[in-house]
């Protein structure tokens, strides 16, 4: 068995600013403060982004406030799914890559993402990329602040659901992401990482971060297949 864990934003999809706008709306509704600036988002989990954004505005916050924010964010993504579809897009090769891996014997696909699970599901459903993803197996922003822990969470969840089938080790896990934070999380969790330079990070930067392999995009599936053989 092989487990493939996909990052979502800038690896499979681009929201073209919609995600930031919805974050801002939810932030204002929950905190009562207009969001003037947002904390760094690349590779970060949603609780960390919310907390650091609140701190930028001098707002004291706690887990309960984040959970209120998370619920409102999920509602807003449902309400604005049409806008996400119209303005955002699936990245080139994403649908083909997911379908190709689904045809490989023994490959299971899920996600490791800083998004909360409802938002992760909506984002992939909007662009028709949810068919081959086993969402119950994934690691999500609400699970932990540390991205490496999300990888470990996804591995544990997958093992629990496949307890009676062939076991797999960290060597059988491939994390796919577009940021140095994805690479660091995979390395900390002891899994291989395929860096995809479809976001704001170059192939050279992903290679320097320590990715097992690096590709410019998902159009050429040969490197991905090679890592799973």
mmCIF file with all atom_site columns, C-alpha atoms in Angstrom:
data_model
loop_
_atom_site.group_PDB
_atom_site.id
_atom_site.type_symbol
_atom_site.label_atom_id
_atom_site.label_alt_id
_atom_site.label_comp_id
_atom_site.label_asym_id
_atom_site.label_entity_id
_atom_site.label_seq_id
_atom_site.pdbx_PDB_ins_code
_atom_site.Cartn_x
_atom_site.Cartn_y
_atom_site.Cartn_z
_atom_site.occupancy
_atom_site.B_iso_or_equiv
_atom_site.pdbx_formal_charge
_atom_site.auth_seq_id
_atom_site.auth_comp_id
_atom_site.auth_asym_id
_atom_site.auth_atom_id
_atom_site.pdbx_PDB_model_num
ATOM 1   C CA . UNK A 1 1   ? 0.000   0.000  0.000   1.00 0.00 ? 1   UNK A CA 1
ATOM 2   C CA . UNK A 1 2   ? 1.136   3.553  -0.817  1.00 0.00 ? 2   UNK A CA 1
ATOM 3   C CA . UNK A 1 3   ? -0.349  6.657  0.805   1.00 0.00 ? 3   UNK A CA 1
ATOM 4   C CA . UNK A 1 4   ? -0.254  9.933  -1.122  1.00 0.00 ? 4   UNK A CA 1
ATOM 5   C CA . UNK A 1 5   ? -1.009  13.086 0.870   1.00 0.00 ? 5   UNK A CA 1
ATOM 6   C CA . UNK A 1 6   ? -1.782  16.183 -1.173  1.00 0.00 ? 6   UNK A CA 1
ATOM 7   C CA . UNK A 1 7   ? -1.522  19.793 -0.117  1.00 0.00 ? 7   UNK A CA 1
ATOM 8   C CA . UNK A 1 8   ? -4.401  21.803 -1.621  1.00 0.00 ? 8   UNK A CA 1
ATOM 9   C CA . UNK A 1 9   ? -3.743  25.517 -2.133  1.00 0.00 ? 9   UNK A CA 1
ATOM 10  C CA . UNK A 1 10  ? -1.235  26.228 -4.906  1.00 0.00 ? 10  UNK A CA 1
ATOM 11  C CA . UNK A 1 11  ? -0.623  22.492 -5.291  1.00 0.00 ? 11  UNK A CA 1
ATOM 12  C CA . UNK A 1 12  ? -3.994  21.373 -6.679  1.00 0.00 ? 12  UNK A CA 1
ATOM 13  C CA . UNK A 1 13  ? -5.934  24.647 -6.915  1.00 0.00 ? 13  UNK A CA 1
ATOM 14  C CA . UNK A 1 14  ? -5.631  28.441 -6.945  1.00 0.00 ? 14  UNK A CA 1
ATOM 15  C CA . UNK A 1 15  ? -8.417  30.544 -5.425  1.00 0.00 ? 15  UNK A CA 1
ATOM 16  C CA . UNK A 1 16  ? -7.218  33.781 -7.067  1.00 0.00 ? 16  UNK A CA 1
ATOM 17  C CA . UNK A 1 17  ? -7.881  35.904 -3.981  1.00 0.00 ? 17  UNK A CA 1
ATOM 18  C CA . UNK A 1 18  ? -11.270 34.476 -3.025  1.00 0.00 ? 18  UNK A CA 1
ATOM 19  C CA . UNK A 1 19  ? -9.831  32.600 -0.057  1.00 0.00 ? 19  UNK A CA 1
ATOM 20  C CA . UNK A 1 20  ? -8.255  35.748 1.370   1.00 0.00 ? 20  UNK A CA 1
ATOM 21  C CA . UNK A 1 21  ? -11.468 37.718 0.911   1.00 0.00 ? 21  UNK A CA 1
ATOM 22  C CA . UNK A 1 22  ? -13.543 35.099 2.727   1.00 0.00 ? 22  UNK A CA 1
ATOM 23  C CA . UNK A 1 23  ? -10.941 34.955 5.508   1.00 0.00 ? 23  UNK A CA 1
ATOM 24  C CA . UNK A 1 24  ? -11.295 38.718 5.891   1.00 0.00 ? 24  UNK A CA 1
ATOM 25  C CA . UNK A 1 25  ? -15.076 38.590 6.075   1.00 0.00 ? 25  UNK A CA 1
ATOM 26  C CA . UNK A 1 26  ? -15.053 35.818 8.683   1.00 0.00 ? 26  UNK A CA 1
ATOM 27  C CA . UNK A 1 27  ? -12.309 37.605 10.621  1.00 0.00 ? 27  UNK A CA 1
ATOM 28  C CA . UNK A 1 28  ? -14.321 40.832 10.814  1.00 0.00 ? 28  UNK A CA 1
ATOM 29  C CA . UNK A 1 29  ? -17.536 39.064 11.766  1.00 0.00 ? 29  UNK A CA 1
ATOM 30  C CA . UNK A 1 30  ? -15.876 37.132 14.591  1.00 0.00 ? 30  UNK A CA 1
ATOM 31  C CA . UNK A 1 31  ? -13.530 39.813 15.956  1.00 0.00 ? 31  UNK A CA 1
ATOM 32  C CA . UNK A 1 32  ? -15.485 42.954 15.110  1.00 0.00 ? 32  UNK A CA 1
ATOM 33  C CA . UNK A 1 33  ? -12.365 44.377 13.457  1.00 0.00 ? 33  UNK A CA 1
ATOM 34  C CA . UNK A 1 34  ? -11.761 44.987 9.768   1.00 0.00 ? 34  UNK A CA 1
ATOM 35  C CA . UNK A 1 35  ? -8.768  42.953 8.590   1.00 0.00 ? 35  UNK A CA 1
ATOM 36  C CA . UNK A 1 36  ? -6.136  45.473 7.481   1.00 0.00 ? 36  UNK A CA 1
ATOM 37  C CA . UNK A 1 37  ? -3.447  42.854 6.855   1.00 0.00 ? 37  UNK A CA 1
ATOM 38  C CA . UNK A 1 38  ? -3.126  39.087 6.974   1.00 0.00 ? 38  UNK A CA 1
ATOM 39  C CA . UNK A 1 39  ? -0.361  37.005 8.479   1.00 0.00 ? 39  UNK A CA 1
ATOM 40  C CA . UNK A 1 40  ? 1.845   34.847 6.250   1.00 0.00 ? 40  UNK A CA 1
ATOM 41  C CA . UNK A 1 41  ? -0.263  32.005 4.857   1.00 0.00 ? 41  UNK A CA 1
ATOM 42  C CA . UNK A 1 42  ? 2.099   29.863 2.751   1.00 0.00 ? 42  UNK A CA 1
ATOM 43  C CA . UNK A 1 43  ? 2.518   26.511 4.465   1.00 0.00 ? 43  UNK A CA 1
ATOM 44  C CA . UNK A 1 44  ? 0.766   27.680 7.632   1.00 0.00 ? 44  UNK A CA 1
ATOM 45  C CA . UNK A 1 45  ? -2.238  26.087 9.335   1.00 0.00 ? 45  UNK A CA 1
ATOM 46  C CA . UNK A 1 46  ? -5.492  27.984 9.723   1.00 0.00 ? 46  UNK A CA 1
ATOM 47  C CA . UNK A 1 47  ? -5.294  28.358 13.536  1.00 0.00 ? 47  UNK A CA 1
ATOM 48  C CA . UNK A 1 48  ? -1.820  29.886 13.219  1.00 0.00 ? 48  UNK A CA 1
ATOM 49  C CA . UNK A 1 49  ? -2.893  32.268 10.448  1.00 0.00 ? 49  UNK A CA 1
ATOM 50  C CA . UNK A 1 50  ? -5.911  33.367 12.467  1.00 0.00 ? 50  UNK A CA 1
ATOM 51  C CA . UNK A 1 51  ? -3.949  33.802 15.677  1.00 0.00 ? 51  UNK A CA 1
ATOM 52  C CA . UNK A 1 52  ? -1.124  35.757 14.056  1.00 0.00 ? 52  UNK A CA 1
ATOM 53  C CA . UNK A 1 53  ? -3.549  37.913 12.071  1.00 0.00 ? 53  UNK A CA 1
ATOM 54  C CA . UNK A 1 54  ? -5.456  38.706 15.275  1.00 0.00 ? 54  UNK A CA 1
ATOM 55  C CA . UNK A 1 55  ? -2.183  39.631 16.979  1.00 0.00 ? 55  UNK A CA 1
ATOM 56  C CA . UNK A 1 56  ? -1.307  41.971 14.098  1.00 0.00 ? 56  UNK A CA 1
ATOM 57  C CA . UNK A 1 57  ? -4.516  43.834 14.976  1.00 0.00 ? 57  UNK A CA 1
ATOM 58  C CA . UNK A 1 58  ? -3.899  43.786 18.727  1.00 0.00 ? 58  UNK A CA 1
ATOM 59  C CA . UNK A 1 59  ? -6.739  41.336 19.356  1.00 0.00 ? 59  UNK A CA 1
ATOM 60  C CA . UNK A 1 60  ? -6.562  38.874 22.230  1.00 0.00 ? 60  UNK A CA 1
ATOM 61  C CA . UNK A 1 61  ? -7.770  35.515 21.011  1.00 0.00 ? 61  UNK A CA 1
ATOM 62  C CA . UNK A 1 62  ? -8.220  31.949 22.164  1.00 0.00 ? 62  UNK A CA 1
ATOM 63  C CA . UNK A 1 63  ? -9.254  28.574 20.776  1.00 0.00 ? 63  UNK A CA 1
ATOM 64  C CA . UNK A 1 64  ? -12.954 29.368 21.199  1.00 0.00 ? 64  UNK A CA 1
ATOM 65  C CA . UNK A 1 65  ? -12.571 32.461 19.008  1.00 0.00 ? 65  UNK A CA 1
ATOM 66  C CA . UNK A 1 66  ? -10.780 30.418 16.344  1.00 0.00 ? 66  UNK A CA 1
ATOM 67  C CA . UNK A 1 67  ? -13.541 27.804 16.396  1.00 0.00 ? 67  UNK A CA 1
ATOM 68  C CA . UNK A 1 68  ? -16.128 30.549 15.857  1.00 0.00 ? 68  UNK A CA 1
ATOM 69  C CA . UNK A 1 69  ? -14.008 31.800 12.973  1.00 0.00 ? 69  UNK A CA 1
ATOM 70  C CA . UNK A 1 70  ? -13.687 28.284 11.525  1.00 0.00 ? 70  UNK A CA 1
ATOM 71  C CA . UNK A 1 71  ? -17.445 27.727 11.562  1.00 0.00 ? 71  UNK A CA 1
ATOM 72  C CA . UNK A 1 72  ? -18.083 31.055 9.864   1.00 0.00 ? 72  UNK A CA 1
ATOM 73  C CA . UNK A 1 73  ? -15.335 30.405 7.307   1.00 0.00 ? 73  UNK A CA 1
ATOM 74  C CA . UNK A 1 74  ? -16.924 27.084 6.373   1.00 0.00 ? 74  UNK A CA 1
ATOM 75  C CA . UNK A 1 75  ? -20.339 28.764 5.992   1.00 0.00 ? 75  UNK A CA 1
ATOM 76  C CA . UNK A 1 76  ? -18.880 31.486 3.784   1.00 0.00 ? 76  UNK A CA 1
ATOM 77  C CA . UNK A 1 77  ? -17.111 29.003 1.531   1.00 0.00 ? 77  UNK A CA 1
ATOM 78  C CA . UNK A 1 78  ? -20.410 27.189 1.022   1.00 0.00 ? 78  UNK A CA 1
ATOM 79  C CA . UNK A 1 79  ? -22.227 30.443 0.272   1.00 0.00 ? 79  UNK A CA 1
ATOM 80  C CA . UNK A 1 80  ? -19.533 31.651 -2.134  1.00 0.00 ? 80  UNK A CA 1
ATOM 81  C CA . UNK A 1 81  ? -18.749 28.336 -3.854  1.00 0.00 ? 81  UNK A CA 1
ATOM 82  C CA . UNK A 1 82  ? -19.971 29.803 -7.156  1.00 0.00 ? 82  UNK A CA 1
ATOM 83  C CA . UNK A 1 83  ? -17.527 32.703 -6.868  1.00 0.00 ? 83  UNK A CA 1
ATOM 84  C CA . UNK A 1 84  ? -14.697 30.335 -6.041  1.00 0.00 ? 84  UNK A CA 1
ATOM 85  C CA . UNK A 1 85  ? -15.584 28.324 -9.156  1.00 0.00 ? 85  UNK A CA 1
ATOM 86  C CA . UNK A 1 86  ? -15.761 31.405 -11.376 1.00 0.00 ? 86  UNK A CA 1
ATOM 87  C CA . UNK A 1 87  ? -12.580 33.119 -10.193 1.00 0.00 ? 87  UNK A CA 1
ATOM 88  C CA . UNK A 1 88  ? -10.404 30.221 -9.082  1.00 0.00 ? 88  UNK A CA 1
ATOM 89  C CA . UNK A 1 89  ? -9.241  27.168 -11.000 1.00 0.00 ? 89  UNK A CA 1
ATOM 90  C CA . UNK A 1 90  ? -7.731  23.735 -10.711 1.00 0.00 ? 90  UNK A CA 1
ATOM 91  C CA . UNK A 1 91  ? -4.042  23.838 -11.527 1.00 0.00 ? 91  UNK A CA 1
ATOM 92  C CA . UNK A 1 92  ? -2.858  22.278 -14.804 1.00 0.00 ? 92  UNK A CA 1
ATOM 93  C CA . UNK A 1 93  ? -2.526  18.515 -14.534 1.00 0.00 ? 93  UNK A CA 1
ATOM 94  C CA . UNK A 1 94  ? -4.206  18.255 -11.121 1.00 0.00 ? 94  UNK A CA 1
ATOM 95  C CA . UNK A 1 95  ? -7.273  16.295 -12.234 1.00 0.00 ? 95  UNK A CA 1
ATOM 96  C CA . UNK A 1 96  ? -5.208  14.014 -14.456 1.00 0.00 ? 96  UNK A CA 1
ATOM 97  C CA . UNK A 1 97  ? -2.711  13.319 -11.664 1.00 0.00 ? 97  UNK A CA 1
ATOM 98  C CA . UNK A 1 98  ? -5.418  12.401 -9.163  1.00 0.00 ? 98  UNK A CA 1
ATOM 99  C CA . UNK A 1 99  ? -7.108  10.116 -11.675 1.00 0.00 ? 99  UNK A CA 1
ATOM 100 C CA . UNK A 1 100 ? -3.828  8.488  -12.720 1.00 0.00 ? 100 UNK A CA 1
ATOM 101 C CA . UNK A 1 101 ? -2.859  7.665  -9.128  1.00 0.00 ? 101 UNK A CA 1
ATOM 102 C CA . UNK A 1 102 ? -6.329  6.262  -8.484  1.00 0.00 ? 102 UNK A CA 1
ATOM 103 C CA . UNK A 1 103 ? -5.651  3.717  -11.229 1.00 0.00 ? 103 UNK A CA 1
ATOM 104 C CA . UNK A 1 104 ? -2.418  2.543  -9.596  1.00 0.00 ? 104 UNK A CA 1
ATOM 105 C CA . UNK A 1 105 ? -2.911  -0.598 -7.553  1.00 0.00 ? 105 UNK A CA 1
ATOM 106 C CA . UNK A 1 106 ? -2.568  -0.087 -3.811  1.00 0.00 ? 106 UNK A CA 1
ATOM 107 C CA . UNK A 1 107 ? -2.410  3.725  -3.897  1.00 0.00 ? 107 UNK A CA 1
ATOM 108 C CA . UNK A 1 108 ? -4.616  5.609  -1.434  1.00 0.00 ? 108 UNK A CA 1
ATOM 109 C CA . UNK A 1 109 ? -4.967  9.399  -1.700  1.00 0.00 ? 109 UNK A CA 1
ATOM 110 C CA . UNK A 1 110 ? -5.866  11.957 0.959   1.00 0.00 ? 110 UNK A CA 1
ATOM 111 C CA . UNK A 1 111 ? -4.825  15.478 1.959   1.00 0.00 ? 111 UNK A CA 1
ATOM 112 C CA . UNK A 1 112 ? -2.633  17.280 4.465   1.00 0.00 ? 112 UNK A CA 1
ATOM 113 C CA . UNK A 1 113 ? -3.695  20.895 4.504   1.00 0.00 ? 113 UNK A CA 1
ATOM 114 C CA . UNK A 1 114 ? -3.749  23.937 6.732   1.00 0.00 ? 114 UNK A CA 1
ATOM 115 C CA . UNK A 1 115 ? -7.407  24.370 5.780   1.00 0.00 ? 115 UNK A CA 1
ATOM 116 C CA . UNK A 1 116 ? -10.094 23.147 8.136   1.00 0.00 ? 116 UNK A CA 1
ATOM 117 C CA . UNK A 1 117 ? -11.738 20.005 6.795   1.00 0.00 ? 117 UNK A CA 1
ATOM 118 C CA . UNK A 1 118 ? -15.059 21.547 5.626   1.00 0.00 ? 118 UNK A CA 1
ATOM 119 C CA . UNK A 1 119 ? -13.196 24.173 3.603   1.00 0.00 ? 119 UNK A CA 1
ATOM 120 C CA . UNK A 1 120 ? -10.803 21.570 2.169   1.00 0.00 ? 120 UNK A CA 1
ATOM 121 C CA . UNK A 1 121 ? -13.770 19.501 0.995   1.00 0.00 ? 121 UNK A CA 1
ATOM 122 C CA . UNK A 1 122 ? -15.543 22.497 -0.542  1.00 0.00 ? 122 UNK A CA 1
ATOM 123 C CA . UNK A 1 123 ? -12.445 23.692 -2.387  1.00 0.00 ? 123 UNK A CA 1
ATOM 124 C CA . UNK A 1 124 ? -11.837 20.327 -4.028  1.00 0.00 ? 124 UNK A CA 1
ATOM 125 C CA . UNK A 1 125 ? -15.525 19.650 -4.727  1.00 0.00 ? 125 UNK A CA 1
ATOM 126 C CA . UNK A 1 126 ? -15.909 23.002 -6.488  1.00 0.00 ? 126 UNK A CA 1
ATOM 127 C CA . UNK A 1 127 ? -13.253 22.028 -9.031  1.00 0.00 ? 127 UNK A CA 1
ATOM 128 C CA . UNK A 1 128 ? -14.219 18.360 -9.299  1.00 0.00 ? 128 UNK A CA 1
ATOM 129 C CA . UNK A 1 129 ? -11.052 17.146 -7.581  1.00 0.00 ? 129 UNK A CA 1
ATOM 130 C CA . UNK A 1 130 ? -12.698 15.334 -4.665  1.00 0.00 ? 130 UNK A CA 1
ATOM 131 C CA . UNK A 1 131 ? -13.567 12.017 -6.334  1.00 0.00 ? 131 UNK A CA 1
ATOM 132 C CA . UNK A 1 132 ? -10.371 10.163 -5.460  1.00 0.00 ? 132 UNK A CA 1
ATOM 133 C CA . UNK A 1 133 ? -9.640  11.837 -2.102  1.00 0.00 ? 133 UNK A CA 1
ATOM 134 C CA . UNK A 1 134 ? -10.427 9.966  1.116   1.00 0.00 ? 134 UNK A CA 1
ATOM 135 C CA . UNK A 1 135 ? -11.149 12.916 3.359   1.00 0.00 ? 135 UNK A CA 1
ATOM 136 C CA . UNK A 1 136 ? -11.546 10.898 6.605   1.00 0.00 ? 136 UNK A CA 1
ATOM 137 C CA . UNK A 1 137 ? -7.884  9.873  6.266   1.00 0.00 ? 137 UNK A CA 1
ATOM 138 C CA . UNK A 1 138 ? -6.487  13.413 6.056   1.00 0.00 ? 138 UNK A CA 1
ATOM 139 C CA . UNK A 1 139 ? -4.803  15.894 8.375   1.00 0.00 ? 139 UNK A CA 1
ATOM 140 C CA . UNK A 1 140 ? -6.447  19.323 8.709   1.00 0.00 ? 140 UNK A CA 1
ATOM 141 C CA . UNK A 1 141 ? -5.798  22.744 10.191  1.00 0.00 ? 141 UNK A CA 1
ATOM 142 C CA . UNK A 1 142 ? -8.059  22.169 13.171  1.00 0.00 ? 142 UNK A CA 1
ATOM 143 C CA . UNK A 1 143 ? -6.103  19.039 14.135  1.00 0.00 ? 143 UNK A CA 1
ATOM 144 C CA . UNK A 1 144 ? -2.872  20.786 15.128  1.00 0.00 ? 144 UNK A CA 1
ATOM 145 C CA . UNK A 1 145 ? -0.867  23.987 14.644  1.00 0.00 ? 145 UNK A CA 1
ATOM 146 C CA . UNK A 1 146 ? 2.212   22.045 13.498  1.00 0.00 ? 146 UNK A CA 1
ATOM 147 C CA . UNK A 1 147 ? 2.076   20.816 9.916   1.00 0.00 ? 147 UNK A CA 1
ATOM 148 C CA . UNK A 1 148 ? 4.287   17.799 10.680  1.00 0.00 ? 148 UNK A CA 1
ATOM 149 C CA . UNK A 1 149 ? 1.669   16.673 13.185  1.00 0.00 ? 149 UNK A CA 1
ATOM 150 C CA . UNK A 1 150 ? -0.930  16.836 10.434  1.00 0.00 ? 150 UNK A CA 1
ATOM 151 C CA . UNK A 1 151 ? 1.162   14.373 8.426   1.00 0.00 ? 151 UNK A CA 1
ATOM 152 C CA . UNK A 1 152 ? 1.390   12.064 11.432  1.00 0.00 ? 152 UNK A CA 1
ATOM 153 C CA . UNK A 1 153 ? -2.354  12.432 12.028  1.00 0.00 ? 153 UNK A CA 1
ATOM 154 C CA . UNK A 1 154 ? -3.131  11.423 8.442   1.00 0.00 ? 154 UNK A CA 1
ATOM 155 C CA . UNK A 1 155 ? -0.850  8.382  8.706   1.00 0.00 ? 155 UNK A CA 1
ATOM 156 C CA . UNK A 1 156 ? -2.498  7.308  11.964  1.00 0.00 ? 156 UNK A CA 1
ATOM 157 C CA . UNK A 1 157 ? -5.997  7.747  10.561  1.00 0.00 ? 157 UNK A CA 1
ATOM 158 C CA . UNK A 1 158 ? -5.141  5.759  7.458   1.00 0.00 ? 158 UNK A CA 1
ATOM 159 C CA . UNK A 1 159 ? -3.573  2.959  9.486   1.00 0.00 ? 159 UNK A CA 1
ATOM 160 C CA . UNK A 1 160 ? -6.637  2.792  11.716  1.00 0.00 ? 160 UNK A CA 1
ATOM 161 C CA . UNK A 1 161 ? -8.906  2.352  8.718   1.00 0.00 ? 161 UNK A CA 1
ATOM 162 C CA . UNK A 1 162 ? -6.613  -0.229 7.108   1.00 0.00 ? 162 UNK A CA 1
ATOM 163 C CA . UNK A 1 163 ? -5.807  -2.174 10.258  1.00 0.00 ? 163 UNK A CA 1
ATOM 164 C CA . UNK A 1 164 ? -6.856  -5.480 8.715   1.00 0.00 ? 164 UNK A CA 1
ATOM 165 C CA . UNK A 1 165 ? -5.056  -4.990 5.395   1.00 0.00 ? 165 UNK A CA 1
ATOM 166 C CA . UNK A 1 166 ? -1.402  -4.844 4.383   1.00 0.00 ? 166 UNK A CA 1
ATOM 167 C CA . UNK A 1 167 ? 0.483   -2.523 6.767   1.00 0.00 ? 167 UNK A CA 1
ATOM 168 C CA . UNK A 1 168 ? 2.536   0.368  5.466   1.00 0.00 ? 168 UNK A CA 1
ATOM 169 C CA . UNK A 1 169 ? 5.413   2.389  6.863   1.00 0.00 ? 169 UNK A CA 1
ATOM 170 C CA . UNK A 1 170 ? 6.505   6.003  6.525   1.00 0.00 ? 170 UNK A CA 1
ATOM 171 C CA . UNK A 1 171 ? 8.623   4.885  3.553   1.00 0.00 ? 171 UNK A CA 1
ATOM 172 C CA . UNK A 1 172 ? 5.351   4.135  1.743   1.00 0.00 ? 172 UNK A CA 1
ATOM 173 C CA . UNK A 1 173 ? 4.039   7.681  2.228   1.00 0.00 ? 173 UNK A CA 1
ATOM 174 C CA . UNK A 1 174 ? 4.490   10.521 -0.268  1.00 0.00 ? 174 UNK A CA 1
ATOM 175 C CA . UNK A 1 175 ? 3.598   14.100 0.623   1.00 0.00 ? 175 UNK A CA 1
ATOM 176 C CA . UNK A 1 176 ? 3.066   16.507 -2.271  1.00 0.00 ? 176 UNK A CA 1
ATOM 177 C CA . UNK A 1 177 ? 3.242   20.252 -1.674  1.00 0.00 ? 177 UNK A CA 1
ATOM 178 C CA . UNK A 1 178 ? 4.431   23.593 -2.998  1.00 0.00 ? 178 UNK A CA 1
ATOM 179 C CA . UNK A 1 179 ? 6.183   25.249 -0.046  1.00 0.00 ? 179 UNK A CA 1
ATOM 180 C CA . UNK A 1 180 ? 9.296   24.736 2.093   1.00 0.00 ? 180 UNK A CA 1
ATOM 181 C CA . UNK A 1 181 ? 6.885   24.268 5.019   1.00 0.00 ? 181 UNK A CA 1
ATOM 182 C CA . UNK A 1 182 ? 5.436   21.211 3.256   1.00 0.00 ? 182 UNK A CA 1
ATOM 183 C CA . UNK A 1 183 ? 8.932   19.851 2.760   1.00 0.00 ? 183 UNK A CA 1
ATOM 184 C CA . UNK A 1 184 ? 9.885   20.487 6.388   1.00 0.00 ? 184 UNK A CA 1
ATOM 185 C CA . UNK A 1 185 ? 6.694   18.814 7.618   1.00 0.00 ? 185 UNK A CA 1
ATOM 186 C CA . UNK A 1 186 ? 7.291   15.725 5.525   1.00 0.00 ? 186 UNK A CA 1
ATOM 187 C CA . UNK A 1 187 ? 10.923  15.434 6.572   1.00 0.00 ? 187 UNK A CA 1
ATOM 188 C CA . UNK A 1 188 ? 9.996   15.864 10.254  1.00 0.00 ? 188 UNK A CA 1
ATOM 189 C CA . UNK A 1 189 ? 7.381   13.122 9.907   1.00 0.00 ? 189 UNK A CA 1
ATOM 190 C CA . UNK A 1 190 ? 9.852   10.812 8.154   1.00 0.00 ? 190 UNK A CA 1
ATOM 191 C CA . UNK A 1 191 ? 8.104   10.656 4.764   1.00 0.00 ? 191 UNK A CA 1
ATOM 192 C CA . UNK A 1 192 ? 9.217   11.466 1.246   1.00 0.00 ? 192 UNK A CA 1
ATOM 193 C CA . UNK A 1 193 ? 8.197   14.796 -0.263  1.00 0.00 ? 193 UNK A CA 1
ATOM 194 C CA . UNK A 1 194 ? 7.539   15.748 -3.873  1.00 0.00 ? 194 UNK A CA 1
ATOM 195 C CA . UNK A 1 195 ? 7.937   19.496 -4.219  1.00 0.00 ? 195 UNK A CA 1
ATOM 196 C CA . UNK A 1 196 ? 5.746   21.087 -6.893  1.00 0.00 ? 196 UNK A CA 1
ATOM 197 C CA . UNK A 1 197 ? 6.716   24.608 -7.971  1.00 0.00 ? 197 UNK A CA 1
ATOM 198 C CA . UNK A 1 198 ? 3.165   25.698 -8.725  1.00 0.00 ? 198 UNK A CA 1
ATOM 199 C CA . UNK A 1 199 ? 2.994   28.307 -5.962  1.00 0.00 ? 199 UNK A CA 1
ATOM 200 C CA . UNK A 1 200 ? 5.364   31.085 -4.985  1.00 0.00 ? 200 UNK A CA 1
ATOM 201 C CA . UNK A 1 201 ? 8.361   28.817 -4.374  1.00 0.00 ? 201 UNK A CA 1
ATOM 202 C CA . UNK A 1 202 ? 10.817  27.925 -7.126  1.00 0.00 ? 202 UNK A CA 1
ATOM 203 C CA . UNK A 1 203 ? 12.116  24.455 -7.934  1.00 0.00 ? 203 UNK A CA 1
ATOM 204 C CA . UNK A 1 204 ? 15.547  25.532 -6.653  1.00 0.00 ? 204 UNK A CA 1
ATOM 205 C CA . UNK A 1 205 ? 14.079  26.662 -3.328  1.00 0.00 ? 205 UNK A CA 1
ATOM 206 C CA . UNK A 1 206 ? 12.138  23.422 -2.906  1.00 0.00 ? 206 UNK A CA 1
ATOM 207 C CA . UNK A 1 207 ? 15.246  21.423 -3.698  1.00 0.00 ? 207 UNK A CA 1
ATOM 208 C CA . UNK A 1 208 ? 17.270  23.446 -1.188  1.00 0.00 ? 208 UNK A CA 1
ATOM 209 C CA . UNK A 1 209 ? 14.558  22.828 1.432   1.00 0.00 ? 209 UNK A CA 1
ATOM 210 C CA . UNK A 1 210 ? 15.244  19.118 1.099   1.00 0.00 ? 210 UNK A CA 1
ATOM 211 C CA . UNK A 1 211 ? 12.446  17.730 -1.070  1.00 0.00 ? 211 UNK A CA 1
ATOM 212 C CA . UNK A 1 212 ? 12.968  14.141 -2.207  1.00 0.00 ? 212 UNK A CA 1
ATOM 213 C CA . UNK A 1 213 ? 12.218  15.244 -5.755  1.00 0.00 ? 213 UNK A CA 1
ATOM 214 C CA . UNK A 1 214 ? 11.042  18.472 -7.371  1.00 0.00 ? 214 UNK A CA 1
ATOM 215 C CA . UNK A 1 215 ? 8.895   19.128 -10.438 1.00 0.00 ? 215 UNK A CA 1
ATOM 216 C CA . UNK A 1 216 ? 7.708   22.321 -12.098 1.00 0.00 ? 216 UNK A CA 1
ATOM 217 C CA . UNK A 1 217 ? 4.091   21.176 -12.404 1.00 0.00 ? 217 UNK A CA 1
ATOM 218 C CA . UNK A 1 218 ? 1.775   18.194 -12.516 1.00 0.00 ? 218 UNK A CA 1
ATOM 219 C CA . UNK A 1 219 ? 1.560   17.882 -16.285 1.00 0.00 ? 219 UNK A CA 1
ATOM 220 C CA . UNK A 1 220 ? 4.419   15.355 -16.445 1.00 0.00 ? 220 UNK A CA 1
ATOM 221 C CA . UNK A 1 221 ? 3.451   12.392 -14.263 1.00 0.00 ? 221 UNK A CA 1
ATOM 222 C CA . UNK A 1 222 ? 6.590   10.332 -14.792 1.00 0.00 ? 222 UNK A CA 1
ATOM 223 C CA . UNK A 1 223 ? 8.432   11.603 -11.669 1.00 0.00 ? 223 UNK A CA 1
ATOM 224 C CA . UNK A 1 224 ? 5.335   11.067 -9.548  1.00 0.00 ? 224 UNK A CA 1
ATOM 225 C CA . UNK A 1 225 ? 4.820   7.525  -10.804 1.00 0.00 ? 225 UNK A CA 1
ATOM 226 C CA . UNK A 1 226 ? 8.505   6.759  -10.307 1.00 0.00 ? 226 UNK A CA 1
ATOM 227 C CA . UNK A 1 227 ? 8.307   7.737  -6.628  1.00 0.00 ? 227 UNK A CA 1
ATOM 228 C CA . UNK A 1 228 ? 5.386   5.360  -6.114  1.00 0.00 ? 228 UNK A CA 1
ATOM 229 C CA . UNK A 1 229 ? 6.907   2.307  -7.753  1.00 0.00 ? 229 UNK A CA 1
#
